PDB file as gemmi writes it, atoms N, CA and C in Angstrom:
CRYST1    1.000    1.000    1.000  90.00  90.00  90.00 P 1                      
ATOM      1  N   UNK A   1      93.113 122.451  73.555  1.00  0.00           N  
ATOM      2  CA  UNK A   1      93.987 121.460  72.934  1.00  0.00           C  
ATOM      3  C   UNK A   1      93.410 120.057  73.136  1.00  0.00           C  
ATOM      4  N   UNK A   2      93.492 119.446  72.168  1.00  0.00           N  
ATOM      5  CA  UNK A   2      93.155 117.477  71.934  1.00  0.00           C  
ATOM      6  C   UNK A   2      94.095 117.289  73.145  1.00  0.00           C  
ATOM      7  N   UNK A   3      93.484 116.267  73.851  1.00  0.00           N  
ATOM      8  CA  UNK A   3      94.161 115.356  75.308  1.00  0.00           C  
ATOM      9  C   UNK A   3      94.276 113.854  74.550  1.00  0.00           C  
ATOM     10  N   UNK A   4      95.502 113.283  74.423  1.00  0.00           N  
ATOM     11  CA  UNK A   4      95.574 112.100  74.243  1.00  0.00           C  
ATOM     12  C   UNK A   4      96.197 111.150  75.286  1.00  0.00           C  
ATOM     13  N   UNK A   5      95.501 110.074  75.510  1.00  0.00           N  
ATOM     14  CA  UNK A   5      95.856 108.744  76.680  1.00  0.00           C  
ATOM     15  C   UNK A   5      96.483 107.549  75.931  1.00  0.00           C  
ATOM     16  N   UNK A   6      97.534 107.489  76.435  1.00  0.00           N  
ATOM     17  CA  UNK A   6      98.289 106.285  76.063  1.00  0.00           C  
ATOM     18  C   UNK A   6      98.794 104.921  76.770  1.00  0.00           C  
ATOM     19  N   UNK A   7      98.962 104.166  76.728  1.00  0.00           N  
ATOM     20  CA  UNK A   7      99.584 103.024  77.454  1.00  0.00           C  
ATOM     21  C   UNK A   7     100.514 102.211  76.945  1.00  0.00           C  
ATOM     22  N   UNK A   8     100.855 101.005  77.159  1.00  0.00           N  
ATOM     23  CA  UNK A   8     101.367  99.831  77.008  1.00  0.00           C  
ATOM     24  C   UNK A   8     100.594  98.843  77.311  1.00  0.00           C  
ATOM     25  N   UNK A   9     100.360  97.801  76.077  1.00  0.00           N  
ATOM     26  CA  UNK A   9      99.835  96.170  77.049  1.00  0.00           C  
ATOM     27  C   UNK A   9     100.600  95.139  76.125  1.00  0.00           C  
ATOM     28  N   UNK A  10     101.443  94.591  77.180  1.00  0.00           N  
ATOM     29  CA  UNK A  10     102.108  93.282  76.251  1.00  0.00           C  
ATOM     30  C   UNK A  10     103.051  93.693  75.151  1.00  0.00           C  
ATOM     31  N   UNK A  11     103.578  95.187  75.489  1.00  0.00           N  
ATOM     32  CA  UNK A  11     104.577  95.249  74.959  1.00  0.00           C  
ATOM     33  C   UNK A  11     104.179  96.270  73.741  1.00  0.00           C  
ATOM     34  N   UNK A  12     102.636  96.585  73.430  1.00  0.00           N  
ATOM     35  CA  UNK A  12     102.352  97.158  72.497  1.00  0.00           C  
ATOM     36  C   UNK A  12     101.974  98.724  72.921  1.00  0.00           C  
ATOM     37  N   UNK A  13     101.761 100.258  72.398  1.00  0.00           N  
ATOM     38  CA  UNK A  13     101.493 101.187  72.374  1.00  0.00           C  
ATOM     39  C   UNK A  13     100.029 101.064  71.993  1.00  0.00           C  
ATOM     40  N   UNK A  14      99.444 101.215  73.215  1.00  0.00           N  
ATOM     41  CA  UNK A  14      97.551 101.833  72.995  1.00  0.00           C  
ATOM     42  C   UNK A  14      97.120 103.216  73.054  1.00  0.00           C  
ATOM     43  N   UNK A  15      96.550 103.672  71.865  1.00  0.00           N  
ATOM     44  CA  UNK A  15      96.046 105.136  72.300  1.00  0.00           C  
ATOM     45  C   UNK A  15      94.285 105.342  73.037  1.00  0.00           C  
ATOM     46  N   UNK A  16      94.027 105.877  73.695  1.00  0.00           N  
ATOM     47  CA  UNK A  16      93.074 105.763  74.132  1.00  0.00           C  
ATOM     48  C   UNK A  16      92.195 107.179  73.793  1.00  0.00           C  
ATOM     49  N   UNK A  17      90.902 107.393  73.049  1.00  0.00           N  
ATOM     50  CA  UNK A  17      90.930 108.310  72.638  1.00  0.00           C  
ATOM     51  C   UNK A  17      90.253 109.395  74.368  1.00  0.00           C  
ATOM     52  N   UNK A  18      90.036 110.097  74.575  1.00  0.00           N  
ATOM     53  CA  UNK A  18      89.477 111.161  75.574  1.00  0.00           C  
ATOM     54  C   UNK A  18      87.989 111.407  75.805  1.00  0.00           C  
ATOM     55  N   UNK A  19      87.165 110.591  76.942  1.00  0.00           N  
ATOM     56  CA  UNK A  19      86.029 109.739  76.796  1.00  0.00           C  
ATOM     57  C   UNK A  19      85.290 111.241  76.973  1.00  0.00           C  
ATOM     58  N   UNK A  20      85.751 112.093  77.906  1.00  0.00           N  
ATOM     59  CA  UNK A  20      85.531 113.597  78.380  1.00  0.00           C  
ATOM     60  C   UNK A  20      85.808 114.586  79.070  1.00  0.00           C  
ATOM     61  N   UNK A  21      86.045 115.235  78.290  1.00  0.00           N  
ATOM     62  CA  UNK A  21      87.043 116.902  78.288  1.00  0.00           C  
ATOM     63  C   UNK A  21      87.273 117.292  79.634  1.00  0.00           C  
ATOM     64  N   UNK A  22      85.865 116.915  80.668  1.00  0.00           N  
ATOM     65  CA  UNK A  22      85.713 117.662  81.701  1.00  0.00           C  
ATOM     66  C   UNK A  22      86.363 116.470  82.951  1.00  0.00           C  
ATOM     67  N   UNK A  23      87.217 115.524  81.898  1.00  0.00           N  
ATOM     68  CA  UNK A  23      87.363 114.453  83.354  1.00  0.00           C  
ATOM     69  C   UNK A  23      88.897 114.887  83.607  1.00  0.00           C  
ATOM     70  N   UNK A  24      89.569 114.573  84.720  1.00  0.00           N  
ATOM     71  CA  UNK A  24      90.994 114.858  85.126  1.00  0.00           C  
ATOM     72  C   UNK A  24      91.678 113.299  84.679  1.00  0.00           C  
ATOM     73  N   UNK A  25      92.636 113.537  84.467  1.00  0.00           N  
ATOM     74  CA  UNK A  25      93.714 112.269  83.706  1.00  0.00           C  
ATOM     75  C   UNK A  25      93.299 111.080  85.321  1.00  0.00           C  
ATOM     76  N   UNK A  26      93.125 111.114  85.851  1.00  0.00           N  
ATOM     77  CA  UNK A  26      92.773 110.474  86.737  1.00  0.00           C  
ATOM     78  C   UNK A  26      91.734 109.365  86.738  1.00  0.00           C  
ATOM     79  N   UNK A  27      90.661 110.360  86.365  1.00  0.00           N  
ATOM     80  CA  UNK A  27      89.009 109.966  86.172  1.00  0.00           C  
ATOM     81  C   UNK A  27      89.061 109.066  84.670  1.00  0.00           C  
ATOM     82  N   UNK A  28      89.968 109.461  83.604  1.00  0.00           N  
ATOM     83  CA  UNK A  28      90.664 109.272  82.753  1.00  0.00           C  
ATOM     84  C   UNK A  28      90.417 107.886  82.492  1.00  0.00           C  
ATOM     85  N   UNK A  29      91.300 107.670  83.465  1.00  0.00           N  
ATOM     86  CA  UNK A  29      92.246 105.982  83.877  1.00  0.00           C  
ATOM     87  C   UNK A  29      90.987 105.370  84.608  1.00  0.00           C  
ATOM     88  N   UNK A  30      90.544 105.553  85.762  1.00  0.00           N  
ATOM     89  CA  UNK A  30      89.218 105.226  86.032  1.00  0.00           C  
ATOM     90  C   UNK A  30      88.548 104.709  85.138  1.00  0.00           C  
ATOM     91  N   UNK A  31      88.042 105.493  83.955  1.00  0.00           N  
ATOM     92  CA  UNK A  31      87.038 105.101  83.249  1.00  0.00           C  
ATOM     93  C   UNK A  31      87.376 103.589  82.521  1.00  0.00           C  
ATOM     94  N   UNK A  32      88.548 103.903  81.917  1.00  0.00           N  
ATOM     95  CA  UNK A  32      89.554 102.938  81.247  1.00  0.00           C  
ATOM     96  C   UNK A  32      89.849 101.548  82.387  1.00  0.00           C  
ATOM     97  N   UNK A  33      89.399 101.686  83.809  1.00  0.00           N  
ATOM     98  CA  UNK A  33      90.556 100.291  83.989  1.00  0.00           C  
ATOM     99  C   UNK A  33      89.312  99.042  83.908  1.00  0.00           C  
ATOM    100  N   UNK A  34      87.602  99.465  83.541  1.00  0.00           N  
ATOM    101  CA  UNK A  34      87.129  98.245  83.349  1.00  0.00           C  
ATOM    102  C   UNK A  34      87.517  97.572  81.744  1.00  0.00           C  
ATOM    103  N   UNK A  35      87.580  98.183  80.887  1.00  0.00           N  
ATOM    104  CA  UNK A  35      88.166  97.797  79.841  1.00  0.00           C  
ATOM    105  C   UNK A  35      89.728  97.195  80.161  1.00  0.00           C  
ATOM    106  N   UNK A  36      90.219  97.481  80.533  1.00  0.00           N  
ATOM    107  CA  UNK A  36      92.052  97.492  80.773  1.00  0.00           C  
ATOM    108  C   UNK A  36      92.477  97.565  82.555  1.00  0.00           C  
ATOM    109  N   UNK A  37      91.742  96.259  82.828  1.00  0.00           N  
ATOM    110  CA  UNK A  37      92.228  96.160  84.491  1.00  0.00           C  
ATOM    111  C   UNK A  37      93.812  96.597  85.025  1.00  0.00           C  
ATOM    112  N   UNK A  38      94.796  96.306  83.910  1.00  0.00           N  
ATOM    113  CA  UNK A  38      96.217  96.805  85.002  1.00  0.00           C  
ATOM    114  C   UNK A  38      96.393  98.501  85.315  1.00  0.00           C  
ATOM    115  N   UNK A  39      95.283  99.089  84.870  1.00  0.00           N  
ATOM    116  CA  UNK A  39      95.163 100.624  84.741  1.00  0.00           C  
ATOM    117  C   UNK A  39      95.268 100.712  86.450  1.00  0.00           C  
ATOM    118  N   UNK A  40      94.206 100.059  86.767  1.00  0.00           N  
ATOM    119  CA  UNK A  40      94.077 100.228  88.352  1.00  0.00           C  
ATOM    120  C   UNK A  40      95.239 100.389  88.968  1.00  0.00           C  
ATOM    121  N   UNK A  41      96.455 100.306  88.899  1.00  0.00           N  
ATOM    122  CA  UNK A  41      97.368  99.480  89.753  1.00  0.00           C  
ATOM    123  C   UNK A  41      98.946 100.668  88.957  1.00  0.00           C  
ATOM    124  N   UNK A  42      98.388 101.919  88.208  1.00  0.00           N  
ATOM    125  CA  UNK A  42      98.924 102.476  87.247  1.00  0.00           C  
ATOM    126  C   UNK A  42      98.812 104.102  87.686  1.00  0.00           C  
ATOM    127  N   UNK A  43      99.638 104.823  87.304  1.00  0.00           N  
ATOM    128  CA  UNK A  43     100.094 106.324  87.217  1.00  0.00           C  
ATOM    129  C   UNK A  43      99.719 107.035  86.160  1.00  0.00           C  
ATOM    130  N   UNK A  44      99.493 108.030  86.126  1.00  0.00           N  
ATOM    131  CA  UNK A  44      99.491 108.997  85.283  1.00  0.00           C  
ATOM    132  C   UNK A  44     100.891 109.759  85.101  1.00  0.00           C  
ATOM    133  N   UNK A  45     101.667 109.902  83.754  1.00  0.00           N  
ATOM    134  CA  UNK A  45     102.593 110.790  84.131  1.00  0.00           C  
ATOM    135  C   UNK A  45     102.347 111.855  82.677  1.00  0.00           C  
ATOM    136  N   UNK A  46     102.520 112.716  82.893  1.00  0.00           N  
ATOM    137  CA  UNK A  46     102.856 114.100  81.732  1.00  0.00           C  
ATOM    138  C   UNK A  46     101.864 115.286  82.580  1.00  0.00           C  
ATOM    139  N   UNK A  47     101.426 115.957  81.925  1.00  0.00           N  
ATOM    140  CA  UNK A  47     101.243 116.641  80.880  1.00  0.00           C  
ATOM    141  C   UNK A  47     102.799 117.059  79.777  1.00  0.00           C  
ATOM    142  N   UNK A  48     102.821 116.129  78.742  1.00  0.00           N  
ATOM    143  CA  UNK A  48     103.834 116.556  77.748  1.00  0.00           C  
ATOM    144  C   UNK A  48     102.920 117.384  76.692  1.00  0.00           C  
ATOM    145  N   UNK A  49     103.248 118.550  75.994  1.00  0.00           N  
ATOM    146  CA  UNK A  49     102.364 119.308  74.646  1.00  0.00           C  
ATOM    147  C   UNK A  49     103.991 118.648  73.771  1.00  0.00           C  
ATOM    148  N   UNK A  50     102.745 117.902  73.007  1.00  0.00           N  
ATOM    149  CA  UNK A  50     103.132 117.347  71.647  1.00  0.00           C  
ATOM    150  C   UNK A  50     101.973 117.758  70.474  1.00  0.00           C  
ATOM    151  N   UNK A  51     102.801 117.639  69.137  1.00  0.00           N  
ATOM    152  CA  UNK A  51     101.999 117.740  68.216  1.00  0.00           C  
ATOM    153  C   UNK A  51     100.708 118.311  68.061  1.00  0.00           C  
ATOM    154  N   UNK A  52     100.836 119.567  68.838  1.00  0.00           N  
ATOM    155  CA  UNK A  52      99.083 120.225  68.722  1.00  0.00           C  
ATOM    156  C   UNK A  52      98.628 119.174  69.736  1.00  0.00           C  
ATOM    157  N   UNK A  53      98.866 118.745  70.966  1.00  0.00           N  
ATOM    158  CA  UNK A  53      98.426 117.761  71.993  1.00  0.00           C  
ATOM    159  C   UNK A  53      98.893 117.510  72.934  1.00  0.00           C  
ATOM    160  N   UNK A  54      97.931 117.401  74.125  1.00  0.00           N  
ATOM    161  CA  UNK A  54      98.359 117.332  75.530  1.00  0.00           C  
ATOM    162  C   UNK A  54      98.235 115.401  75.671  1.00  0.00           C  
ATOM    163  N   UNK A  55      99.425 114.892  75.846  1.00  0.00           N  
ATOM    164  CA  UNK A  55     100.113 113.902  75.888  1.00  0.00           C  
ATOM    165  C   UNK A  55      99.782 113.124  77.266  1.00  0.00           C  
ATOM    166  N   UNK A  56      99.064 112.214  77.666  1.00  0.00           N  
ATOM    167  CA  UNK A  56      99.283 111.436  78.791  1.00  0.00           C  
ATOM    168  C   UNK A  56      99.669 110.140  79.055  1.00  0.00           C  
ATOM    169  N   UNK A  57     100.334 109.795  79.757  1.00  0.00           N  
ATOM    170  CA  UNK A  57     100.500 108.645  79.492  1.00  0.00           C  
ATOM    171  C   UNK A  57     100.166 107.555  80.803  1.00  0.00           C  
ATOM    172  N   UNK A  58      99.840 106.405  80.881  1.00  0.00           N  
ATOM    173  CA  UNK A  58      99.257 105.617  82.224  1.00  0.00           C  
ATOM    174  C   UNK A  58     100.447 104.391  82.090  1.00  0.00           C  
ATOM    175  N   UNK A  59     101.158 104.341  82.961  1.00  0.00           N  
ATOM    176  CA  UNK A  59     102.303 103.209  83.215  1.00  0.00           C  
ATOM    177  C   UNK A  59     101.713 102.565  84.468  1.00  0.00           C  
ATOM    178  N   UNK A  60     101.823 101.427  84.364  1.00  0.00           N  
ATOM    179  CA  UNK A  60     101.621 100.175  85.159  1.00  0.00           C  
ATOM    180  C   UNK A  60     102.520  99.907  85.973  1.00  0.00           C  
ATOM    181  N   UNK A  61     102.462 100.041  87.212  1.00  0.00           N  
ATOM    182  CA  UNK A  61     103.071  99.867  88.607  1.00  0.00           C  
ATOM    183  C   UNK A  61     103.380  98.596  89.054  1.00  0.00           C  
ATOM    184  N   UNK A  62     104.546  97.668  88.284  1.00  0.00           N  
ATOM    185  CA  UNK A  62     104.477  96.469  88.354  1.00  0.00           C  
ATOM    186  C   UNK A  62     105.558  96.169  89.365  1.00  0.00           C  
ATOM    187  N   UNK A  63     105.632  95.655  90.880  1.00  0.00           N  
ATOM    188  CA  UNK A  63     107.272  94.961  90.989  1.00  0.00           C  
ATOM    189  C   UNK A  63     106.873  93.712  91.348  1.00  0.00           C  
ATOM    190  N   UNK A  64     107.998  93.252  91.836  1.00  0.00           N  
ATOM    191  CA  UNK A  64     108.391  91.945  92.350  1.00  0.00           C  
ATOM    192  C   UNK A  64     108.616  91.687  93.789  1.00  0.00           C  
ATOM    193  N   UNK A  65     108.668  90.783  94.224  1.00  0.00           N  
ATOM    194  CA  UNK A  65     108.939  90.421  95.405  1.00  0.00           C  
ATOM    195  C   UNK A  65     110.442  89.540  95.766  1.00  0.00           C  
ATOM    196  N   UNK A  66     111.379  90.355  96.592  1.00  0.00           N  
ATOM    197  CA  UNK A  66     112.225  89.302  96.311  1.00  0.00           C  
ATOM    198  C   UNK A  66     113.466  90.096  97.297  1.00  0.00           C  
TER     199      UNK A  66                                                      
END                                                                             
């Protein structure tokens, strides 16, 4: 099955296409956080099967102090 990577930046939906088959959603995000630094600082959550596709998604681990 197609692996698709997704995010958020600034409010918008990024798809990221799957750099290689043999990497773990992990290595994934890795590859991705020199392009997209808040990756670093970010989760992996799914495996969701959507649409003929294994769904991932990388959310950004943001709080506050207070």
């Amino acid at each position: 099955m197609e692996r698709v990577f997704s995010m958020r930046r600034n409010g918008t939906g990024i798809q990221l296409p799957d750099p290689n088959p043999d990497f773990t959603p992990d290595e994934v995000m890795s590859y991705y956080s020199n392009l997209y630094p808040e990756l670093t600082t970010s989760t992996v959550h799914g495996p969701v099967f959507k649409d003929d596709a294994v769904q991932y998604e990388f959310r950004t681990v943001i709080g506050t102090k207070g």
